[in-house]
Every structure is written in C-alpha cells, then in structure tokens.
Coordinates of C-alpha atoms in Angstrom, one line a residue:
M26 CA -64.2 210.7 -3.7
G27 CA -61.1 208.5 -3.3
K28 CA -63.3 205.5 -2.5
Q29 CA -65.5 206.1 -5.5
R30 CA -62.6 206.4 -7.9
T31 CA -61.2 203.2 -6.4
K32 CA -64.5 201.4 -7.0
R33 CA -64.7 202.7 -10.5
R34 CA -61.2 201.5 -11.3
A35 CA -61.9 198.2 -9.8
A36 CA -65.1 198.0 -11.9
T37 CA -63.3 198.8 -15.1
A38 CA -60.5 196.3 -14.2
M39 CA -62.9 193.4 -13.7
P40 CA -63.3 192.5 -17.4
A41 CA -59.5 192.5 -17.9
A42 CA -59.1 190.2 -14.9
E43 CA -61.8 187.9 -16.3
V44 CA -60.0 187.7 -19.7
A45 CA -56.7 186.9 -18.1
A46 CA -58.1 184.1 -16.0
P47 CA -56.5 180.7 -16.9
Q48 CA -58.4 178.5 -19.3
A49 CA -59.2 174.9 -18.6
P50 CA -56.6 172.5 -20.0
A51 CA -57.3 170.8 -23.3
S52 CA -58.5 167.2 -23.3
P53 CA -55.4 164.8 -23.4
W54 CA -57.4 162.5 -25.8
R55 CA -57.8 165.4 -28.2
A56 CA -54.1 166.1 -28.2
F57 CA -53.3 162.4 -28.7
V58 CA -55.7 162.1 -31.6
L59 CA -54.4 165.3 -33.3
G60 CA -50.8 164.2 -32.7
N61 CA -51.3 160.8 -34.3
A62 CA -53.3 162.2 -37.2
L63 CA -50.5 164.6 -37.9
G64 CA -47.9 161.8 -37.7
L65 CA -49.8 159.6 -40.0
A66 CA -50.1 162.4 -42.5
V67 CA -46.4 163.4 -42.4
S68 CA -44.8 159.9 -42.0
P69 CA -45.2 158.8 -45.7
L70 CA -43.4 161.9 -46.8
I71 CA -40.7 161.5 -44.2
R72 CA -40.2 157.9 -45.2
F73 CA -40.0 158.9 -48.9
I74 CA -37.4 161.6 -48.2
A75 CA -35.4 159.4 -45.8
A76 CA -35.4 156.5 -48.3
F77 CA -33.1 158.4 -50.7
P78 CA -30.1 158.9 -48.4
L79 CA -30.6 155.4 -47.0
G80 CA -30.7 153.9 -50.5
F81 CA -27.6 155.7 -51.7
A82 CA -25.9 154.8 -48.5
I83 CA -26.6 151.1 -49.1
V84 CA -25.1 151.3 -52.6
L85 CA -22.0 153.2 -51.4
L86 CA -21.4 151.0 -48.5
S87 CA -21.7 147.8 -50.6
A88 CA -19.4 149.2 -53.3
G89 CA -16.9 150.4 -50.8
W90 CA -16.9 147.1 -49.0
L91 CA -16.4 145.0 -52.1
V92 CA -13.6 147.2 -53.5
G93 CA -11.7 147.6 -50.2
P94 CA -12.1 145.5 -47.0
A95 CA -13.7 142.5 -48.7
R96 CA -10.5 141.9 -50.7
L97 CA -8.4 141.9 -47.7
V98 CA -10.8 139.6 -45.8
D99 CA -11.0 137.1 -48.6
A100 CA -7.2 137.1 -49.1
W101 CA -6.7 136.3 -45.4
R102 CA -9.6 133.8 -45.4
F103 CA -8.4 131.8 -48.4
H104 CA -4.7 131.9 -47.6
A105 CA -5.0 128.5 -45.9
Y106 CA -7.0 126.8 -48.7
S107 CA -4.1 124.7 -49.9
A108 CA -5.8 121.3 -50.5
S109 CA -7.9 120.5 -53.5
T110 CA -10.4 117.9 -54.7
D111 CA -13.0 117.3 -57.4
G112 CA -16.6 117.3 -56.4
R113 CA -19.7 116.3 -58.4
I114 CA -23.0 118.1 -58.8
V115 CA -25.7 115.9 -57.3
D116 CA -28.6 118.4 -57.5
S117 CA -29.1 121.7 -59.2
W118 CA -31.8 124.2 -60.1
L119 CA -32.5 127.7 -61.2
A120 CA -34.0 129.9 -58.4
I121 CA -36.3 132.6 -59.7
D122 CA -37.3 135.5 -57.4
F123 CA -39.1 138.8 -57.8
D124 CA -41.1 141.0 -55.4
A125 CA -44.6 139.7 -55.9
A126 CA -46.1 142.4 -53.7
A127 CA -44.5 145.2 -55.6
Q128 CA -45.4 143.6 -58.9
G129 CA -49.1 144.1 -58.2
D130 CA -51.0 143.6 -61.5
K131 CA -48.1 144.5 -63.8
G132 CA -47.8 142.1 -66.7
N133 CA -44.0 141.8 -67.3
W134 CA -43.0 139.9 -64.2
A135 CA -39.7 138.8 -65.8
G136 CA -38.5 142.4 -66.1
P137 CA -37.7 142.8 -62.4
A138 CA -37.0 139.1 -61.8
R139 CA -33.6 137.6 -60.9
A140 CA -32.3 134.1 -61.6
T141 CA -29.7 132.3 -59.6
H142 CA -28.0 129.0 -60.5
C143 CA -27.7 126.8 -57.4
A144 CA -26.0 123.4 -57.0
V145 CA -25.4 120.8 -54.3
V146 CA -21.9 119.4 -54.6
A147 CA -20.7 116.2 -53.0
Y148 CA -17.0 115.5 -52.4
D149 CA -14.9 113.1 -50.3
G150 CA -14.3 114.3 -46.8
E151 CA -12.2 113.1 -43.9
W152 CA -12.0 109.4 -43.4
G153 CA -13.7 108.9 -46.8
Q154 CA -17.1 110.2 -45.5
P155 CA -18.8 112.3 -48.3
I156 CA -19.5 115.9 -47.6
R157 CA -22.2 118.0 -49.3
R158 CA -22.1 121.7 -49.7
A159 CA -24.4 124.0 -51.7
F160 CA -23.4 127.0 -53.8
C161 CA -25.6 129.7 -55.4
G162 CA -23.9 131.9 -58.0
N163 CA -24.5 135.1 -59.8
R164 CA -27.9 136.8 -59.6
I165 CA -28.7 137.4 -63.2
N166 CA -31.3 139.9 -64.6
V167 CA -34.0 138.0 -66.4
H168 CA -35.2 141.1 -68.3
G169 CA -37.8 139.2 -70.3
E170 CA -39.3 135.7 -70.6
E171 CA -37.5 135.1 -73.8
T172 CA -34.2 135.0 -72.0
L173 CA -35.2 132.2 -69.5
P174 CA -34.1 129.4 -71.8
L175 CA -30.6 130.9 -72.0
L176 CA -30.5 131.0 -68.2
V177 CA -31.5 127.4 -67.9
D178 CA -28.8 126.3 -70.4
D179 CA -26.0 128.4 -68.8
A180 CA -22.9 126.2 -68.3
T181 CA -21.5 128.3 -65.4
M182 CA -23.0 129.7 -62.1
A183 CA -20.1 132.2 -61.9
P184 CA -16.9 132.8 -63.9
G185 CA -14.9 129.5 -64.0
I186 CA -17.4 127.7 -61.8
P187 CA -19.3 124.9 -63.7
F188 CA -23.0 124.2 -63.6
A189 CA -25.1 121.4 -65.1
M190 CA -28.7 120.3 -64.7
P191 CA -29.3 116.8 -63.3
R192 CA -29.4 113.8 -65.7
D193 CA -32.0 111.0 -65.9
E194 CA -31.4 107.3 -66.5
R195 CA -31.3 107.9 -70.3
G196 CA -28.6 110.6 -69.9
F197 CA -30.9 113.5 -70.7
A198 CA -30.7 116.7 -68.8
I199 CA -33.6 117.5 -66.4
P200 CA -34.1 121.3 -66.3
Q201 CA -35.5 122.4 -63.0
I202 CA -36.8 125.8 -61.8
R203 CA -37.7 126.7 -58.2
V204 CA -40.0 129.6 -57.4
G205 CA -41.0 130.9 -54.0
E206 CA -44.5 130.6 -52.7
A207 CA -45.4 134.2 -53.1
E208 CA -44.0 134.3 -56.7
S209 CA -45.6 131.1 -57.8
A210 CA -49.0 132.3 -56.4
W211 CA -48.6 135.5 -58.4
L212 CA -47.7 133.5 -61.6
K213 CA -50.7 131.3 -61.2
S214 CA -53.1 134.2 -60.7
H215 CA -52.1 136.4 -63.6
P216 CA -52.1 136.0 -67.4
P217 CA -48.9 135.7 -69.4
F218 CA -47.3 138.9 -70.4
S219 CA -47.4 138.4 -74.2
G220 CA -46.9 136.0 -77.0
F221 CA -49.0 133.1 -75.7
D222 CA -52.4 131.8 -76.7
A223 CA -54.6 132.4 -73.6
R224 CA -56.4 129.1 -74.3
A225 CA -53.1 127.1 -74.2
S226 CA -51.5 129.1 -71.5
P227 CA -54.1 130.9 -69.4
T228 CA -51.7 131.9 -66.7
A229 CA -48.1 133.1 -66.5
W230 CA -47.3 129.8 -64.7
D231 CA -48.6 127.8 -67.6
A232 CA -46.7 130.0 -70.1
L233 CA -43.5 129.5 -68.2
R234 CA -44.0 125.7 -68.1
R235 CA -44.7 125.7 -71.8
R236 CA -41.8 128.0 -72.8
L237 CA -39.2 125.8 -71.2
D238 CA -40.6 122.5 -72.3
R239 CA -37.8 121.9 -74.9
P240 CA -37.0 118.2 -74.9
L241 CA -34.6 118.3 -77.9
D242 CA -32.5 120.9 -76.1
A243 CA -32.5 118.8 -72.9
A244 CA -31.6 115.6 -74.8
I245 CA -28.7 117.4 -76.6
A246 CA -27.4 118.8 -73.4
G247 CA -27.3 115.4 -71.9
W248 CA -25.8 113.4 -74.8
A249 CA -23.3 116.0 -75.9
T250 CA -21.1 116.1 -72.8
V251 CA -20.5 114.4 -69.6
P252 CA -21.4 116.2 -66.4
P253 CA -18.5 118.5 -65.5
A254 CA -16.2 118.0 -62.6
F255 CA -16.5 120.6 -59.8
P256 CA -12.9 121.6 -58.7
L257 CA -12.8 122.6 -55.0
A258 CA -10.2 124.1 -52.7
F259 CA -10.3 123.8 -48.9
D260 CA -8.4 124.2 -45.7
P261 CA -7.0 120.8 -44.7
R262 CA -8.0 121.6 -41.1
D263 CA -11.6 122.2 -42.1
P264 CA -12.7 120.3 -45.2
G265 CA -16.3 121.1 -44.7
T266 CA -15.8 124.7 -45.8
A267 CA -14.6 123.9 -49.3
M268 CA -15.1 126.5 -52.0
P269 CA -14.9 126.4 -55.8
A270 CA -11.2 126.5 -56.8
A271 CA -11.7 129.2 -59.4
Y272 CA -13.4 131.4 -56.8
V273 CA -10.6 130.9 -54.3
A274 CA -8.0 131.6 -56.9
S275 CA -9.7 134.9 -57.8
R276 CA -9.9 136.0 -54.1
R277 CA -6.5 135.2 -52.9
D278 CA -4.9 138.3 -54.4
P279 CA -6.2 141.4 -52.5
G280 CA -5.0 143.7 -55.2
N281 CA -2.7 146.7 -54.6
G282 CA -3.0 148.9 -51.6
G283 CA -4.3 151.8 -53.6
A284 CA -7.3 149.8 -54.8
S285 CA -8.1 148.9 -51.2
L286 CA -7.8 152.6 -50.1
V287 CA -10.2 153.6 -52.9
G288 CA -12.9 151.7 -51.1
L289 CA -12.6 154.0 -48.1
L290 CA -14.1 156.9 -50.0
P291 CA -17.5 155.3 -50.8
L292 CA -17.5 153.7 -47.3
A293 CA -17.1 157.2 -45.7
G294 CA -19.8 158.7 -47.9
G295 CA -22.1 155.8 -47.2
V296 CA -21.7 156.1 -43.4
W297 CA -22.5 159.8 -43.6
L298 CA -25.6 159.3 -45.7
W299 CA -26.7 156.4 -43.6
L300 CA -26.5 158.4 -40.3
R301 CA -28.3 161.3 -42.0
G302 CA -31.1 159.1 -43.3
M303 CA -31.6 157.3 -40.0
A304 CA -31.7 160.6 -38.1
L305 CA -34.4 161.8 -40.5
L306 CA -36.4 158.5 -40.4
M307 CA -36.2 158.2 -36.5
G308 CA -36.5 161.9 -35.6
G309 CA -38.9 161.3 -32.8
V310 CA -36.9 158.5 -31.2
P311 CA -34.6 159.2 -28.2
A312 CA -31.1 160.0 -29.3
L313 CA -29.5 156.9 -27.7
A314 CA -32.0 154.5 -29.3
M315 CA -31.5 156.2 -32.7
R316 CA -27.7 155.9 -32.5
F317 CA -28.0 152.2 -31.6
A318 CA -30.4 151.5 -34.5
A319 CA -28.1 153.3 -36.9
V320 CA -24.8 151.9 -35.8
V321 CA -25.6 148.2 -35.4
P322 CA -26.3 147.6 -39.2
L323 CA -23.0 149.3 -40.0
L324 CA -21.2 146.8 -37.8
L325 CA -22.9 144.0 -39.7
L326 CA -22.0 145.3 -43.1
P327 CA -20.4 142.1 -44.5
W328 CA -23.6 140.1 -43.9
W329 CA -26.5 142.4 -44.7
G330 CA -25.5 143.7 -48.2
E331 CA -28.0 141.7 -50.2
R332 CA -30.7 141.9 -47.5
M333 CA -30.9 145.7 -47.1
P334 CA -33.1 146.4 -50.1
H335 CA -35.7 144.1 -48.5
A336 CA -35.5 146.1 -45.3
L337 CA -35.6 149.4 -47.2
A338 CA -38.8 148.2 -49.0
R339 CA -40.6 148.6 -45.6
V340 CA -39.6 152.3 -45.7
Q341 CA -40.2 153.0 -49.4
P342 CA -40.8 150.1 -51.9
Q343 CA -40.1 152.0 -55.1
V344 CA -36.7 153.3 -53.9
A345 CA -35.9 149.9 -52.6
E346 CA -36.5 148.3 -56.0
I347 CA -34.1 150.8 -57.7
V348 CA -31.4 150.2 -55.0
G349 CA -31.8 146.4 -55.5
D350 CA -31.2 146.8 -59.2
M351 CA -28.1 148.9 -58.6
L352 CA -26.7 146.4 -56.1
A353 CA -27.3 143.6 -58.6
D354 CA -25.1 145.4 -61.1
I355 CA -22.3 146.3 -58.7
D356 CA -20.7 142.8 -58.6
V357 CA -22.6 140.8 -61.2
T358 CA -19.9 138.1 -61.7
G359 CA -18.4 138.0 -58.2
R360 CA -21.4 136.8 -56.1
L361 CA -21.2 133.3 -54.7
V362 CA -23.1 132.1 -51.6
A363 CA -21.9 128.9 -49.9
S364 CA -24.1 127.1 -47.4
S365 CA -25.3 123.7 -46.2
P366 CA -27.6 122.1 -48.7
D367 CA -30.7 122.8 -46.5
A368 CA -29.9 126.5 -46.4
A369 CA -29.5 127.1 -50.1
Q370 CA -31.9 129.4 -51.9
L371 CA -35.2 127.6 -52.3
A372 CA -33.7 124.3 -51.2
H373 CA -37.0 123.8 -49.4
G374 CA -40.4 125.5 -49.8
G375 CA -41.8 127.1 -52.8
E376 CA -42.7 125.2 -55.9
R377 CA -40.7 123.3 -58.6
L378 CA -41.1 123.1 -62.3
V379 CA -39.3 120.1 -63.7
W380 CA -39.1 119.0 -67.4
R381 CA -38.3 115.5 -68.4
V382 CA -37.9 114.4 -72.1
G383 CA -41.2 112.7 -73.2
D384 CA -43.4 114.1 -70.4
G385 CA -46.4 116.4 -70.9
A386 CA -47.2 117.6 -74.4
Y387 CA -44.6 115.2 -76.0
A388 CA -45.8 112.0 -74.2
D389 CA -47.3 110.6 -77.5
T390 CA -44.2 111.3 -79.7
L391 CA -41.1 111.0 -77.6
A392 CA -42.0 108.8 -74.6
P393 CA -42.5 105.5 -76.6
I394 CA -39.0 105.7 -78.1
D395 CA -36.4 103.3 -76.6
W396 CA -33.5 105.7 -76.4
G397 CA -31.1 103.1 -75.1
T398 CA -27.8 104.1 -73.5
P399 CA -26.2 107.4 -74.4
P400 CA -23.4 107.2 -77.1
P401 CA -19.9 108.5 -76.2
P402 CA -20.0 112.3 -76.0
A403 CA -18.9 113.8 -79.3
G404 CA -20.4 117.3 -79.3
T405 CA -23.8 118.8 -79.8
D406 CA -24.0 118.2 -83.6
A407 CA -23.2 114.5 -83.2
A408 CA -25.8 114.3 -80.4
V409 CA -28.5 115.6 -82.8
H410 CA -27.6 113.0 -85.4
A411 CA -27.6 110.2 -82.8
L412 CA -31.0 111.3 -81.4
A413 CA -32.5 111.4 -84.9
A414 CA -31.2 108.0 -85.7
R415 CA -32.8 106.5 -82.5
A416 CA -36.1 108.2 -83.5
S417 CA -35.9 106.8 -87.0
Q418 CA -35.2 103.3 -85.7
H419 CA -38.3 103.6 -83.5
V420 CA -40.5 104.7 -86.4
A421 CA -39.3 101.8 -88.6
T422 CA -40.7 99.4 -86.0
L423 CA -44.2 100.8 -86.1
A424 CA -47.1 99.5 -88.2
P425 CA -48.2 101.8 -91.2
A426 CA -51.3 103.0 -89.3
Q427 CA -49.2 103.8 -86.2
R428 CA -46.7 105.8 -88.4
A429 CA -49.6 107.7 -89.9
R430 CA -51.0 108.6 -86.5
L431 CA -47.5 109.7 -85.3
F432 CA -47.0 112.1 -88.2
E433 CA -50.5 113.5 -87.8
R434 CA -49.7 114.2 -84.2
L435 CA -46.4 115.8 -85.1
A436 CA -48.2 118.1 -87.6
D437 CA -50.7 119.0 -85.0
D438 CA -47.9 119.8 -82.6
K439 CA -46.2 122.1 -85.1
E440 CA -49.5 124.0 -85.8
A441 CA -50.1 124.4 -82.1
G442 CA -46.6 125.9 -81.6
R443 CA -45.0 122.8 -80.0
Y444 CA -41.6 122.5 -81.7
G445 CA -39.7 120.3 -79.2
A446 CA -39.9 117.0 -81.0
G447 CA -40.4 117.5 -84.8
T448 CA -36.8 118.0 -85.8
L449 CA -35.9 114.5 -84.7
F450 CA -38.5 112.9 -87.0
L451 CA -37.7 114.8 -90.2
P452 CA -35.5 111.9 -91.7
A453 CA -38.2 109.3 -90.9
A454 CA -40.9 111.6 -92.4
V455 CA -39.0 112.0 -95.7
E456 CA -38.6 108.3 -95.9
S457 CA -42.3 107.7 -95.3
A458 CA -43.6 110.5 -97.6
Y459 CA -41.7 109.6 -100.7
S460 CA -41.3 105.8 -100.6
A461 CA -43.5 103.9 -103.1
D462 CA -43.9 101.0 -100.7
R463 CA -45.6 103.0 -98.0
S464 CA -49.4 103.2 -97.6
G465 CA -51.3 106.2 -98.9
D466 CA -52.4 107.3 -95.4
E467 CA -48.9 107.1 -94.1
R468 CA -47.5 109.1 -97.0
R469 CA -50.1 111.8 -96.8
A470 CA -49.6 112.2 -93.0
A471 CA -45.8 112.4 -93.4
E472 CA -46.1 114.9 -96.2
R473 CA -48.5 117.0 -94.2
F474 CA -46.0 117.0 -91.3
L475 CA -43.2 118.1 -93.6
D476 CA -45.3 120.9 -95.1
A477 CA -46.3 122.1 -91.6
W478 CA -42.8 122.1 -90.4
V479 CA -41.5 124.5 -93.0
T480 CA -44.6 126.7 -93.0
Q481 CA -44.5 130.0 -91.1
P482 CA -44.1 130.5 -88.3
V483 CA -41.0 128.3 -88.6
D484 CA -38.8 127.0 -85.8
E485 CA -35.7 128.1 -87.6
P486 CA -32.5 126.9 -86.0
S487 CA -30.5 129.6 -84.3
P488 CA -26.7 129.8 -84.3
Y489 CA -27.0 130.2 -80.5
E490 CA -28.7 126.9 -80.1
A491 CA -26.8 123.7 -79.2
G492 CA -26.4 121.4 -82.2
Y493 CA -27.1 124.2 -84.7
A494 CA -25.2 122.5 -87.6
G495 CA -26.8 119.2 -86.8
R496 CA -30.3 120.7 -86.9
I497 CA -29.6 122.2 -90.3
D498 CA -28.3 118.8 -91.5
L499 CA -31.7 117.3 -90.7
L500 CA -33.4 119.9 -92.7
R501 CA -31.2 119.7 -95.8
P502 CA -32.8 116.5 -97.3
L503 CA -36.1 118.5 -97.6
V504 CA -34.5 120.7 -100.3
D505 CA -34.6 117.8 -102.7
V506 CA -38.1 116.3 -102.1
P507 CA -40.5 116.1 -105.0
D508 CA -43.0 118.6 -103.4
V509 CA -41.8 122.0 -104.8
T510 CA -43.5 124.0 -102.1
I511 CA -41.8 122.1 -99.3
A512 CA -38.4 122.1 -101.1
N513 CA -38.5 125.8 -101.7
R514 CA -39.3 126.6 -98.1
A515 CA -36.6 124.2 -96.8
R516 CA -34.1 125.7 -99.2
W517 CA -34.8 129.2 -97.9
I518 CA -34.1 128.0 -94.3
V519 CA -30.9 126.1 -95.3
E520 CA -29.5 128.9 -97.4
R521 CA -30.2 131.5 -94.7
A522 CA -28.3 129.4 -92.2
H523 CA -25.2 129.5 -94.4
A524 CA -25.5 133.2 -95.3
P525 CA -23.1 135.7 -93.7
R526 CA -24.6 137.3 -90.6

C-alpha cells in the first residue's frame, strides 16, 4: 500500500515537475533587436526633455559669465594695453548666417538670420612692419529683408567702433555681403519671401542682389565722408594683439564687486541644470564617462558660449533655435571677436555679393558718366548735389538722340522698380523737357521720365536716408514745371517732406 501511494504521489507530481523545468534561454539577437527598437522609440523623447534643462543652462551660464568672471578677466587682460595707434580698414563685409537646414521650406529666411559687420584693419607694427587683424562685431537680428539696407549702411560694428565699406577708385563705397555655402544654396533654390516680381527675381538670392543694388546710396556714402580712422590700443610687449580702443576702455573697469558676485547666482543655477540635463541625456552611459562629458564643457565656458546652440541643435533643433535667439539678446552690443584675417567669419569660403556703382541694371545709365575725382567731403546733402551736377554735365555732352535714349531707359527703370539712378538725372531731365531748343523726341522722352518718376509707386525720400534734404532739393524744381500733373505730384512729395512727423 505504501509503495502504491508513493507511486501515485510521484505520478501526480510529474506535471508540476515538468512545468517547473527551466526554459531555453531567449535568443540574444531577439533581445538586441528589441532593446534597440525601444531605444530608438524613446530617444527622441529623451532628447526633447533633456534639451530644456541644457538650453536654460547654456543661457544661465553665458549670462553669469558675462556679468561676473568675464569682467574680471577683461580688466586683468587689458590692464597692460597702454599703447595706442590708428589703424585703417582695408577690407570689410557683412556676414549673413542662418540655419539653412532648420529653415527647410519656410519663406522668411531673414527672420532667423543674423548679420555681423567684419573688417580687416591694418596698422603699423614693430620696426614699421604692417600688422593686419580682423574684427567681427555685434550679431544683429535681421528680422526682415527690408532691414538689410540699414545693416549694410551701419557706421559702427559695435558701440564706439567704426565700420565702413571699401571704396573704389572713384571714391564710391562698395557694399559687400558674404554668405555661407549652405545659406547661399538655400537662397538660390527658394523663391523670395514677398514683395518681388517672380520674373525679375525668381529666387531669394536674386531678390537680395536686387534689393541692395542702390548705387546712389553707395555714391553718397563714398563722397560724403572720408573712411574713418580705426583707433586701437595694445600691449607694447605684444602689438599683434591690438583691440579697438573703445572696446578696451569699456572693459578695463570690472565694475563693483557686488555686480561680479551677482554673476555667481546664474552660474550656479546653470551648472546644476547642465548636470541634470547631461545625466538625463546620457543615462545609459557609464557614470565616469558621463561626468567627464558633462564637466569638460563647463571648464571651457569662456570659449564655447556662441557655439553651444549649434551643439544643442544635434539634440533638439527647435530648442536650440530658441536658445540661440536668447543668447543673441544677452549681450547685443558687447560682442567683438578678434582674429587673424584668415580666421574671420566668412573670410574664405561661401559666396560674395558685391555691388559697384554702374554695374548690373545701371550699366546703361551710370557707367558711362565720368565721375572724376571726389570733391572734398562736405556732408551727405552736398554729396547729392555734386553727384547730380556730374550727371548733368555728362548729359550735356550727349547728342539729342542719345539723350532721348537715356531718358527712355530711366523711365523704363522706374516702371520696373529700379530707383537707384533716376534721382541724379532729374535736373537734366527738367532742362531737356522744357527747353525750346531741344528736339521733340528728347523733350517727350524727358517728360515721360519725369512723369514716371512722380507716379505711384514713388521712391519718396525718407528722413532716414543719407542726403535726405539734397534729394528733396532735386525734386523741388518739378513743382514749377508746365505739366500740371507732374507739378502737382511733385508738390505733394515736397510738401510731405516738410510736414511735421
């Protein structure tokens, strides 16, 4: 009986034993595939979450550095800058940059774009050998394409630090823009944002070239003033590290100790957020490697400030763009990057847009004029009158048929939205249109140009333009011409210019 019970118990126990038997191990390839699939699914979310503490950390660290330690470092660094000299700008340009990859197919490229004035300055060095040093100033928000002319005309690259475009043999300014390869490729492959005829400007690149083709402004800028001197300060023991005198003067005073201590608060907050963000981003990395990757960038804080948004873009592009905008607003007027000429922003590579008076669309109207030597600088209004006088002298030397063709071309330019030359020819056109001794074709062509010039849309002079009063002076004779329509339109422009604003 005992043996039978034992057999029965063993028989009933067999299924339990079979169930408890160890299972065959899962395939390692299956675990690998499942693990990576889960990582790929979760990593975008982790990067997105980690980007926020990292982004705010970058802002706090940059602000804290500028308010506190940077002041002390600059004061110590520039204490020995006791020597001074005047340099001269030998090359200059406006560097345009934006994130072409993040831009995608968005239209308004100028919204997120930044513009930086850069100049190569030459000055006398030790033993009379010239030294060249490059400076790139404030990074300015472009905001919109309509602000680009103001950026090109800006007379400073930072507070107290002069800037001027190069001059040609006639004394005219030569505006120059440099654009990176990725940005220029984007501009050449996308239509302009708005306000341009697609037939005249099929791409954003064409629209940019056309918008800044303003020969009258370049001529006024060249004839109104002489290129400014570029005051420099340097350490007599190391002349090759000269800096703009105004920049050195502003950095020699570290401020009071309280202001420097204030910088410790955002620095501490930035370090805490940075470590938390890196721990979240690198959660699967060994602790020692994670600490190394997190601490090294903190030790390089003085050098990576502007570059970190680009690194953050690899983690989360949208957050990086916001952080980049915030950094650009932290120290708008205090940025100045000094380097060798070859290391300046867009010193090499990319593409260049250069405008010379009389090139391109204005080759038929402005290029044939013998401008002679520039008159002594006497201000922007005097420059307008001098330029118009040279244009009138040129027109007087032409045959009647040539004058008729010139005025026809000027009328066509106005109707096509090309306003860069017409202002200078207004006095000559009035003379041709209403002089009894001129041929009928010449008089009709001149009157057609005058009528087109005051017909909407009108290139009405702006108080913000160089030579504003001089431009109005050239319009004033049109108020008294026999053609009532032209006179009334001109009177409206002139009276509006003198009305309170």
